[in-house]
Structures are given as structure tokens and as C-alpha cells.
């Protein structure tokens, strides 16, 4: 939507990160924990994938996350409204976590290129910390893993349900395209 829109959005996001103290938020369900659950759920549905997903598993085990800010926890295009003045909606996943979870989700969900990532970091920090680009990349990967594992799990569940002829009742949501979407998100890993 443009550099001005990004600048306004990032300023509002930074204010929301600073508005509440993390100890005011009891709920703690950061993306890292949700992604580990997704991996376990996928392996429960299809244990044969364990060998193929070992690289993701190692990444998740070595991942370090701070729990020092209040974060939105679900930044995606459908949660950003407004043409000129952005508004972030759907705060149902608010949690304590690392600000890079929100920044990485924004960059990944909006498919930011290197220039847009640089603008994001400059708008958020002003003087960009030395490790900011690396942390942004790590959280982009974590976001991709989370959604890739989600789509694979749902695709395998649907295939399993079809084989057992047990309808899920939510077939519109889980179809073989979920498998393809999940594989596309994880193909580089």
C-alpha cells in the first residue's frame, strides 16, 4: 500500500508494543509454542513425516524467543484495515512475546522484499540494531513453518477423513490444496 502506509502502521504497532507492560498479559502462547504444537499435531496425523521434518524440528529446538513485550500475535493482511490510516484488528491472540514475532509475521504475510524489510526496521527502530535483520529473518522462517505445518496437517487430516469416509464437517477448509499450500511454504526447508 506504500511507504507512508507502512510507516504509519509500524508507528502504531510500536505504540501497541509499548502501551501495556508484558506482566499485564497473563496469556503466553507465542508463535514458537504454536509452531511446535503444529509440528506435533502433524506428526500425530502422519508419523512417517518425522524424517522429512527433522530440519524444522532442529530449528524449533534451537530457536530463542524473548517474552518481554505485548504483541498482537496474528498480523496478516486480513487484520489490517484502512486505506490511509491503518488499523490493526483481531486482538484475540494478544500475548507476551518478542516484538520480532509481529515484525516477522508482517514481513512474511505481506511478502516484503529486502527494501520493504529495511523500511520496516528503520520505521520501527530508527537506528536499526545490529542483529535486527537476522532476527526478522528467523521470525519470517518461523511464521512460514507455522503456516506450512498447519496446511500440511489439515491436508493430511482431510485425506485421512476421506479414506475412513468420516466427513469433517469443515471440508471447505481442508482439501488436497492444503497439502500443496503447505508443501509450497516448506519446500525450501
mmCIF file of C-alpha atoms in Angstrom:
data_model
loop_
_atom_site.group_PDB
_atom_site.id
_atom_site.type_symbol
_atom_site.label_atom_id
_atom_site.label_comp_id
_atom_site.label_asym_id
_atom_site.label_seq_id
_atom_site.Cartn_x
_atom_site.Cartn_y
_atom_site.Cartn_z
ATOM 1 C CA UNK A 1 0.000 0.000 0.000
ATOM 2 C CA UNK A 2 3.008 2.290 0.000
ATOM 3 C CA UNK A 3 5.810 3.542 2.200
ATOM 4 C CA UNK A 4 3.659 6.120 4.029
ATOM 5 C CA UNK A 5 1.091 3.473 4.922
ATOM 6 C CA UNK A 6 3.864 1.155 6.176
ATOM 7 C CA UNK A 7 5.375 3.961 8.231
ATOM 8 C CA UNK A 8 2.017 4.780 9.868
ATOM 9 C CA UNK A 9 1.291 1.121 10.541
ATOM 10 C CA UNK A 10 4.696 0.452 12.094
ATOM 11 C CA UNK A 11 4.391 3.541 14.307
ATOM 12 C CA UNK A 12 1.025 2.295 15.604
ATOM 13 C CA UNK A 13 2.390 -1.214 16.091
ATOM 14 C CA UNK A 14 5.331 0.120 18.097
ATOM 15 C CA UNK A 15 2.959 2.120 20.305
ATOM 16 C CA UNK A 16 0.874 -1.009 20.932
ATOM 17 C CA UNK A 17 4.044 -2.901 21.900
ATOM 18 C CA UNK A 18 4.870 -0.176 24.427
ATOM 19 C CA UNK A 19 1.340 0.520 25.655
ATOM 20 C CA UNK A 20 0.922 -2.378 28.025
ATOM 21 C CA UNK A 21 3.519 -3.950 30.202
ATOM 22 C CA UNK A 22 4.040 -7.632 29.444
ATOM 23 C CA UNK A 23 3.271 -8.603 33.046
ATOM 24 C CA UNK A 24 -0.276 -7.244 32.489
ATOM 25 C CA UNK A 25 -0.905 -10.021 29.976
ATOM 26 C CA UNK A 26 -1.274 -13.440 31.544
ATOM 27 C CA UNK A 27 -1.652 -15.398 28.316
ATOM 28 C CA UNK A 28 1.559 -16.669 26.847
ATOM 29 C CA UNK A 29 1.181 -18.539 23.570
ATOM 30 C CA UNK A 30 3.874 -17.212 21.264
ATOM 31 C CA UNK A 31 4.349 -18.333 17.682
ATOM 32 C CA UNK A 32 7.222 -20.619 18.667
ATOM 33 C CA UNK A 33 4.983 -22.640 21.013
ATOM 34 C CA UNK A 34 2.142 -22.708 18.478
ATOM 35 C CA UNK A 35 4.536 -23.906 15.758
ATOM 36 C CA UNK A 36 5.900 -26.689 17.986
ATOM 37 C CA UNK A 37 2.289 -27.784 18.593
ATOM 38 C CA UNK A 38 1.604 -27.730 14.841
ATOM 39 C CA UNK A 39 4.606 -29.990 14.250
ATOM 40 C CA UNK A 40 3.465 -32.427 16.939
ATOM 41 C CA UNK A 41 -0.107 -32.430 15.575
ATOM 42 C CA UNK A 42 1.161 -33.079 12.045
ATOM 43 C CA UNK A 43 3.332 -35.961 13.238
ATOM 44 C CA UNK A 44 0.361 -37.368 15.171
ATOM 45 C CA UNK A 45 -1.632 -37.402 11.912
ATOM 46 C CA UNK A 46 1.264 -38.725 9.802
ATOM 47 C CA UNK A 47 4.246 -40.111 11.794
ATOM 48 C CA UNK A 48 6.037 -41.086 8.558
ATOM 49 C CA UNK A 49 6.949 -37.420 8.045
ATOM 50 C CA UNK A 50 9.288 -37.270 11.061
ATOM 51 C CA UNK A 51 12.454 -37.836 8.999
ATOM 52 C CA UNK A 52 11.428 -35.210 6.415
ATOM 53 C CA UNK A 53 10.662 -32.633 9.105
ATOM 54 C CA UNK A 54 13.773 -33.159 11.235
ATOM 55 C CA UNK A 55 15.385 -29.951 9.964
ATOM 56 C CA UNK A 56 12.350 -27.932 11.047
ATOM 57 C CA UNK A 57 12.355 -29.714 14.384
ATOM 58 C CA UNK A 58 16.027 -28.774 14.965
ATOM 59 C CA UNK A 59 15.312 -25.156 14.027
ATOM 60 C CA UNK A 60 12.442 -25.000 16.528
ATOM 61 C CA UNK A 61 14.521 -26.552 19.300
ATOM 62 C CA UNK A 62 17.362 -24.068 18.806
ATOM 63 C CA UNK A 63 15.113 -21.018 18.443
ATOM 64 C CA UNK A 64 15.376 -18.357 21.147
ATOM 65 C CA UNK A 65 12.489 -16.026 21.847
ATOM 66 C CA UNK A 66 12.079 -13.183 24.318
ATOM 67 C CA UNK A 67 8.820 -12.788 26.205
ATOM 68 C CA UNK A 68 9.238 -9.127 27.062
ATOM 69 C CA UNK A 69 6.502 -7.275 25.157
ATOM 70 C CA UNK A 70 2.810 -7.383 24.491
ATOM 71 C CA UNK A 71 2.382 -8.460 20.890
ATOM 72 C CA UNK A 72 -0.567 -8.855 18.527
ATOM 73 C CA UNK A 73 0.362 -12.424 17.604
ATOM 74 C CA UNK A 74 -1.620 -12.661 14.341
ATOM 75 C CA UNK A 75 -0.526 -9.978 11.907
ATOM 76 C CA UNK A 76 -1.784 -10.693 8.409
ATOM 77 C CA UNK A 77 -3.405 -8.634 5.668
ATOM 78 C CA UNK A 78 -6.953 -9.515 6.748
ATOM 79 C CA UNK A 79 -6.251 -7.957 10.162
ATOM 80 C CA UNK A 80 -5.111 -4.604 8.755
ATOM 81 C CA UNK A 81 -7.884 -2.205 7.781
ATOM 82 C CA UNK A 82 -7.821 1.271 6.291
ATOM 83 C CA UNK A 83 -6.647 2.859 3.091
ATOM 84 C CA UNK A 84 -4.861 5.874 4.526
ATOM 85 C CA UNK A 85 -4.655 5.287 8.262
ATOM 86 C CA UNK A 86 -4.093 1.620 9.137
ATOM 87 C CA UNK A 87 -5.939 -0.058 11.978
ATOM 88 C CA UNK A 88 -4.884 -3.441 13.353
ATOM 89 C CA UNK A 89 -7.891 -5.565 14.315
ATOM 90 C CA UNK A 90 -8.493 -9.017 15.843
ATOM 91 C CA UNK A 91 -6.519 -8.898 19.052
ATOM 92 C CA UNK A 92 -7.739 -12.351 20.129
ATOM 93 C CA UNK A 93 -4.185 -13.764 20.007
ATOM 94 C CA UNK A 94 -2.580 -10.994 22.072
ATOM 95 C CA UNK A 95 0.189 -12.494 24.151
ATOM 96 C CA UNK A 96 3.556 -11.850 25.679
ATOM 97 C CA UNK A 97 6.363 -12.339 23.236
ATOM 98 C CA UNK A 98 9.154 -10.927 21.165
ATOM 99 C CA UNK A 99 8.370 -7.868 19.019
ATOM 100 C CA UNK A 100 10.082 -9.657 16.150
ATOM 101 C CA UNK A 101 7.186 -12.127 16.106
ATOM 102 C CA UNK A 102 4.904 -9.315 14.948
ATOM 103 C CA UNK A 103 7.539 -7.769 12.670
ATOM 104 C CA UNK A 104 8.445 -11.123 11.089
ATOM 105 C CA UNK A 105 4.789 -12.046 10.609
ATOM 106 C CA UNK A 106 4.125 -8.714 8.931
ATOM 107 C CA UNK A 107 7.118 -9.126 6.599
ATOM 108 C CA UNK A 108 6.254 -12.746 5.744
ATOM 109 C CA UNK A 109 2.494 -12.347 5.372
ATOM 110 C CA UNK A 110 2.928 -9.261 3.181
ATOM 111 C CA UNK A 111 5.788 -10.873 1.194
ATOM 112 C CA UNK A 112 8.157 -7.979 1.850
ATOM 113 C CA UNK A 113 11.232 -7.680 -0.313
ATOM 114 C CA UNK A 114 14.623 -6.557 1.072
ATOM 115 C CA UNK A 115 13.817 -2.855 0.589
ATOM 116 C CA UNK A 116 10.481 -3.169 2.423
ATOM 117 C CA UNK A 117 12.184 -5.096 5.241
ATOM 118 C CA UNK A 118 14.714 -2.294 5.576
ATOM 119 C CA UNK A 119 11.911 0.291 5.729
ATOM 120 C CA UNK A 120 10.092 -1.804 8.316
ATOM 121 C CA UNK A 121 13.134 -1.960 10.573
ATOM 122 C CA UNK A 122 14.055 1.712 10.121
ATOM 123 C CA UNK A 123 10.475 2.805 10.837
ATOM 124 C CA UNK A 124 10.303 0.649 13.938
ATOM 125 C CA UNK A 125 13.748 1.242 15.441
ATOM 126 C CA UNK A 126 15.100 4.385 13.826
ATOM 127 C CA UNK A 127 18.675 3.252 14.432
ATOM 128 C CA UNK A 128 18.429 -0.430 13.456
ATOM 129 C CA UNK A 129 20.091 -2.789 15.981
ATOM 130 C CA UNK A 130 22.940 -4.939 14.654
ATOM 131 C CA UNK A 131 21.024 -8.231 14.916
ATOM 132 C CA UNK A 132 17.621 -6.938 13.737
ATOM 133 C CA UNK A 133 17.820 -8.238 10.158
ATOM 134 C CA UNK A 134 18.835 -11.699 11.367
ATOM 135 C CA UNK A 135 16.011 -11.813 13.936
ATOM 136 C CA UNK A 136 13.499 -10.618 11.336
ATOM 137 C CA UNK A 137 14.608 -13.419 9.011
ATOM 138 C CA UNK A 138 14.347 -16.013 11.790
ATOM 139 C CA UNK A 139 10.814 -14.916 12.633
ATOM 140 C CA UNK A 140 9.829 -14.894 8.953
ATOM 141 C CA UNK A 141 11.011 -18.516 8.760
ATOM 142 C CA UNK A 142 9.143 -19.365 11.966
ATOM 143 C CA UNK A 143 5.960 -17.818 10.522
ATOM 144 C CA UNK A 144 6.382 -19.828 7.320
ATOM 145 C CA UNK A 145 6.935 -23.042 9.300
ATOM 146 C CA UNK A 146 3.845 -22.376 11.391
ATOM 147 C CA UNK A 147 1.538 -21.964 8.409
ATOM 148 C CA UNK A 148 3.228 -24.662 6.315
ATOM 149 C CA UNK A 149 2.814 -27.205 9.121
ATOM 150 C CA UNK A 150 -0.777 -26.072 9.641
ATOM 151 C CA UNK A 151 -1.729 -26.609 5.993
ATOM 152 C CA UNK A 152 0.042 -29.973 5.810
ATOM 153 C CA UNK A 153 -1.687 -31.175 8.967
ATOM 154 C CA UNK A 154 -5.091 -30.110 7.705
ATOM 155 C CA UNK A 155 -4.489 -31.656 4.283
ATOM 156 C CA UNK A 156 -3.460 -34.993 5.811
ATOM 157 C CA UNK A 157 -6.425 -34.900 8.185
ATOM 158 C CA UNK A 158 -8.772 -34.394 5.242
ATOM 159 C CA UNK A 159 -7.204 -37.245 3.288
ATOM 160 C CA UNK A 160 -7.467 -39.492 6.334
ATOM 161 C CA UNK A 161 -11.108 -38.489 6.862
ATOM 162 C CA UNK A 162 -11.930 -39.189 3.207
ATOM 163 C CA UNK A 163 -10.321 -42.633 3.397
ATOM 164 C CA UNK A 164 -12.331 -43.503 6.504
ATOM 165 C CA UNK A 165 -15.400 -41.856 4.934
ATOM 166 C CA UNK A 166 -15.791 -39.714 8.033
ATOM 167 C CA UNK A 167 -16.678 -36.181 6.976
ATOM 168 C CA UNK A 168 -15.034 -33.406 8.921
ATOM 169 C CA UNK A 169 -17.965 -31.051 8.562
ATOM 170 C CA UNK A 170 -15.454 -28.418 7.503
ATOM 171 C CA UNK A 171 -14.433 -29.829 4.133
ATOM 172 C CA UNK A 172 -14.435 -26.346 2.617
ATOM 173 C CA UNK A 173 -11.447 -25.584 4.778
ATOM 174 C CA UNK A 174 -9.371 -28.742 4.342
ATOM 175 C CA UNK A 175 -8.819 -30.111 0.886
ATOM 176 C CA UNK A 176 -5.895 -31.520 -1.067
ATOM 177 C CA UNK A 177 -4.913 -27.970 -1.980
ATOM 178 C CA UNK A 178 -3.961 -27.595 1.699
ATOM 179 C CA UNK A 179 -1.252 -30.192 1.158
ATOM 180 C CA UNK A 180 0.074 -28.280 -1.831
ATOM 181 C CA UNK A 181 -0.038 -24.973 0.039
ATOM 182 C CA UNK A 182 1.825 -26.493 2.989
ATOM 183 C CA UNK A 183 4.448 -28.088 0.745
ATOM 184 C CA UNK A 184 4.966 -24.809 -1.108
ATOM 185 C CA UNK A 185 5.573 -22.959 2.164
ATOM 186 C CA UNK A 186 8.082 -25.583 3.342
ATOM 187 C CA UNK A 187 9.763 -26.520 0.044
ATOM 188 C CA UNK A 188 12.935 -24.530 0.756
ATOM 189 C CA UNK A 189 13.497 -26.286 4.057
#
